[in-house]
Coordinates of C-alpha atoms and ligand atoms in Angstrom, one line a residue:
M1 CA -108.9 -11.5 -43.2
A2 CA -111.7 -12.7 -41.4
K3 CA -113.0 -10.4 -38.5
K4 CA -112.2 -11.6 -35.0
I5 CA -114.6 -11.1 -32.4
L6 CA -114.5 -11.7 -28.6
I7 CA -118.1 -11.9 -26.5
L8 CA -117.1 -11.4 -22.7
S9 CA -120.4 -12.9 -21.6
G10 CA -121.1 -11.7 -17.6
S11 CA -124.5 -14.0 -16.6
P12 CA -124.2 -15.9 -13.7
R13 CA -126.9 -17.9 -15.6
K14 CA -124.7 -19.9 -18.0
E15 CA -127.5 -20.4 -20.4
G16 CA -129.7 -17.8 -19.4
N17 CA -131.1 -15.0 -21.3
T18 CA -128.3 -12.9 -22.2
K19 CA -126.6 -16.2 -23.5
T20 CA -129.6 -17.0 -26.1
V21 CA -129.4 -13.1 -27.1
V22 CA -125.2 -13.7 -27.6
N23 CA -125.6 -16.9 -29.5
W24 CA -127.8 -15.4 -31.9
V25 CA -125.4 -12.2 -32.4
S26 CA -122.4 -15.0 -32.7
E27 CA -124.8 -16.5 -35.3
G28 CA -125.2 -13.3 -37.5
A29 CA -121.5 -12.5 -37.1
K30 CA -120.2 -15.7 -38.1
D31 CA -122.9 -16.0 -41.0
L32 CA -120.5 -13.2 -42.4
G33 CA -117.6 -15.0 -41.9
A34 CA -116.3 -13.7 -38.7
L35 CA -114.4 -16.2 -36.1
V36 CA -116.3 -15.6 -32.5
E37 CA -115.3 -16.8 -29.4
I38 CA -117.7 -16.6 -26.6
I39 CA -116.2 -16.6 -22.9
D40 CA -118.3 -17.3 -19.9
V41 CA -116.6 -14.4 -17.5
A42 CA -119.0 -15.5 -14.6
G43 CA -117.3 -19.0 -14.6
L44 CA -113.7 -17.8 -14.6
D45 CA -111.2 -18.8 -12.2
F46 CA -110.4 -15.2 -10.3
Q47 CA -107.7 -15.5 -8.3
S48 CA -108.4 -11.9 -8.0
F49 CA -112.1 -11.2 -8.2
G50 CA -111.8 -7.1 -9.6
C51 CA -108.2 -5.2 -9.7
R52 CA -106.6 -5.1 -6.5
A53 CA -104.6 -2.2 -7.2
C54 CA -101.2 -3.7 -6.9
M55 CA -99.9 -1.4 -9.5
G56 CA -98.0 -4.0 -11.2
C57 CA -99.0 -3.8 -14.6
Q58 CA -98.0 -0.1 -14.5
S59 CA -94.5 -0.9 -13.3
S60 CA -93.4 -2.7 -16.6
D61 CA -93.7 -1.9 -20.0
K62 CA -96.1 -4.8 -21.0
F63 CA -99.6 -4.5 -21.2
E64 CA -100.4 -7.7 -18.8
C65 CA -101.9 -8.3 -15.3
I66 CA -99.0 -9.4 -13.1
V67 CA -101.9 -11.8 -11.3
E68 CA -101.6 -15.1 -12.4
D69 CA -104.8 -16.8 -13.4
E70 CA -107.4 -17.3 -16.2
V71 CA -108.1 -14.2 -16.1
S72 CA -105.0 -12.5 -17.4
K73 CA -104.6 -15.1 -20.1
I74 CA -107.7 -13.7 -21.5
L75 CA -106.6 -10.0 -21.0
V76 CA -103.6 -10.2 -22.5
D77 CA -105.0 -11.6 -25.9
I78 CA -107.8 -8.7 -26.0
P79 CA -105.5 -6.6 -28.6
S80 CA -105.8 -9.3 -31.1
Y81 CA -109.5 -8.8 -31.4
D82 CA -111.1 -6.7 -34.0
I83 CA -114.6 -6.2 -31.9
L84 CA -114.8 -7.0 -28.2
I85 CA -118.6 -7.5 -26.8
F86 CA -119.4 -7.1 -23.3
A87 CA -122.6 -9.2 -22.8
T88 CA -124.8 -8.5 -19.4
P89 CA -128.0 -8.9 -17.8
L90 CA -129.1 -5.7 -16.6
Y91 CA -128.3 -5.6 -12.5
F92 CA -129.5 -2.7 -11.0
F93 CA -129.1 -0.5 -13.9
G94 CA -125.6 -1.6 -14.3
P95 CA -123.6 -5.0 -15.4
T96 CA -123.1 -7.8 -12.9
A97 CA -120.4 -7.8 -10.2
Q98 CA -119.1 -10.6 -12.4
L99 CA -118.4 -8.4 -15.4
K100 CA -117.3 -5.6 -13.7
A101 CA -114.8 -7.6 -11.9
F102 CA -113.4 -8.4 -15.4
T103 CA -113.5 -5.1 -17.0
D104 CA -111.5 -3.6 -13.8
R105 CA -109.1 -6.1 -14.6
M106 CA -108.6 -4.5 -18.1
Y107 CA -106.5 -1.5 -16.3
S108 CA -103.7 -3.6 -17.0
L109 CA -104.3 -3.1 -20.8
F110 CA -103.5 0.7 -20.0
K111 CA -100.6 2.7 -19.2
Y112 CA -100.7 6.3 -17.6
N113 CA -98.6 8.6 -20.0
E114 CA -96.9 11.5 -17.7
Q115 CA -96.0 13.2 -21.0
T116 CA -99.5 13.3 -22.6
K117 CA -101.1 13.1 -19.5
S118 CA -103.4 10.0 -21.2
F119 CA -103.6 6.5 -21.0
D120 CA -101.6 4.5 -24.0
H121 CA -102.8 1.5 -24.9
N122 CA -103.5 -1.1 -28.2
L123 CA -107.1 -0.8 -28.2
E124 CA -107.7 1.7 -30.7
H125 CA -108.5 -0.8 -33.6
I126 CA -111.4 -2.1 -31.3
T127 CA -114.8 -1.5 -32.1
L128 CA -116.8 -1.7 -28.7
G129 CA -120.2 -3.4 -28.0
L130 CA -122.9 -4.1 -25.4
V131 CA -125.3 -6.9 -25.3
S132 CA -127.6 -6.6 -22.6
T133 CA -131.4 -8.3 -21.4
G134 CA -133.4 -6.9 -18.6
G135 CA -136.7 -7.6 -16.9
G136 CA -137.6 -3.8 -17.3
S137 CA -136.3 -1.1 -19.7
D138 CA -134.0 1.3 -18.2
F139 CA -130.6 0.6 -19.7
S140 CA -129.5 4.0 -19.5
S141 CA -126.9 3.7 -16.9
L142 CA -125.5 0.5 -18.4
N143 CA -125.4 2.0 -22.1
Q144 CA -123.8 5.1 -20.7
L145 CA -121.1 3.2 -18.9
F146 CA -119.9 1.0 -21.9
N147 CA -120.5 4.2 -24.6
I148 CA -118.2 6.3 -22.0
F149 CA -115.6 2.8 -21.7
A150 CA -115.4 3.4 -25.9
K151 CA -115.1 6.9 -26.0
F152 CA -112.2 6.9 -23.6
M153 CA -110.6 4.0 -26.1
G154 CA -111.7 6.4 -29.0
N155 CA -113.4 3.3 -30.6
N156 CA -116.8 3.1 -32.2
Y157 CA -119.4 1.6 -30.0
E158 CA -122.6 -0.5 -30.7
S159 CA -125.3 -1.8 -28.3
L160 CA -128.3 -4.0 -28.6
L161 CA -130.6 -3.9 -25.5
I162 CA -133.2 -6.3 -25.0
P163 CA -136.2 -5.1 -22.3
F164 CA -138.9 -6.9 -20.7
I165 CA -137.8 -10.5 -20.9
H166 CA -140.1 -12.4 -18.2
S167 CA -139.7 -16.0 -19.9
S168 CA -136.5 -17.4 -20.9
E169 CA -138.8 -19.8 -22.9
K170 CA -140.7 -16.8 -25.1
L171 CA -137.4 -15.4 -25.7
K172 CA -135.9 -18.5 -26.8
N173 CA -139.1 -18.7 -29.2
S174 CA -139.1 -15.1 -30.3
E175 CA -138.3 -15.0 -34.1
S176 CA -138.3 -10.8 -34.0
I177 CA -135.4 -10.8 -31.0
R178 CA -133.4 -13.5 -32.9
Q179 CA -133.8 -11.7 -36.2
K180 CA -132.8 -8.6 -34.4
A181 CA -129.7 -10.3 -32.9
I182 CA -128.8 -11.5 -36.0
I183 CA -128.7 -8.4 -37.6
F184 CA -126.8 -6.7 -34.9
G185 CA -124.2 -9.7 -35.1
Q186 CA -124.0 -8.9 -38.8
K187 CA -123.7 -5.1 -38.5
L188 CA -120.9 -5.3 -36.3
L189 CA -118.7 -6.6 -39.1
S190 CA -119.2 -3.2 -40.6
A191 CA -119.1 -1.0 -37.8
Ligands
FMN201 C1 -129.8 -9.3 -8.9 C2 -130.5 -9.4 -10.0 C3 -130.9 -7.3 -10.4 C4 -131.6 -7.2 -11.7 N1 -132.0 -5.9 -11.9 C5 -132.6 -5.5 -12.5 C6 -132.6 -4.0 -12.9 O1 -132.1 -3.5 -12.7 N2 -133.2 -3.8 -14.2 C7 -134.0 -4.8 -15.1 O2 -134.7 -4.5 -15.9 N3 -133.8 -5.9 -14.6 C8 -133.0 -6.7 -13.6 N4 -132.8 -7.7 -13.3 C9 -133.6 -8.9 -14.2 C10 -132.5 -9.5 -15.2 O3 -131.7 -8.2 -15.9 C11 -133.5 -10.1 -16.5 O4 -134.0 -11.4 -15.9 C12 -132.1 -10.6 -17.4 O5 -133.0 -10.9 -18.5 C13 -131.7 -12.0 -16.5 O6 -130.3 -12.2 -17.8 P1 -129.8 -13.7 -17.6 O7 -130.7 -15.3 -17.7 O8 -128.8 -13.7 -18.5 O9 -129.2 -13.8 -16.4 C14 -132.1 -8.3 -12.0 C15 -132.0 -9.9 -12.0 C16 -131.6 -10.1 -10.6 C17 -131.2 -11.4 -10.7

């Protein structure tokens, strides 16, 4: 069966550098038969920007956020994917606020288990990935953040970090970065 990939793209620039790279990653994965969905997280209609800690998700046995907005509809489908990619420009050494607002809402996909003193979830089968572009090259905090997230879920982790992007036009015409991103997209399927 074809693998399903969800790419959550968190740049406020809808067709910016991160999206350019995301499109190439998607191309690589699709070449090998994957089904890829790209969601522009920064364009979502958030009723709650980030988690408001109402704990509504923790008081039911469903892995669902009780806030009624577009974000909740996406969250509930995440367990149906094989690969989940977070894509973000590097903003002050971390993800954009828009992507962080989304990942905080992922609290609804975890439930604290008093007996095991750990979180139950349905995400064990998912490979987690990060795609990022930056004007500089210090992706260490961002990369560590998502690597820890993957470990927390007990998942594989892959990242594609593209530094020193000073011109969107140059990036669009860079055959070497395009190839790197396509290979990353293909590699995801065997991760
Ligand atoms: C608010 C803001 C913060 C940024 N912080 C960093 C940073 O900490 N390190 C870095 O290398 N680049 C930083 N940049 C540059 C962006 O990461 C870079 O231009 C990126 O390619 C933009 O991607 P986009 O076109 O998808 O938005 C920052 C840009 C902005 C607007």
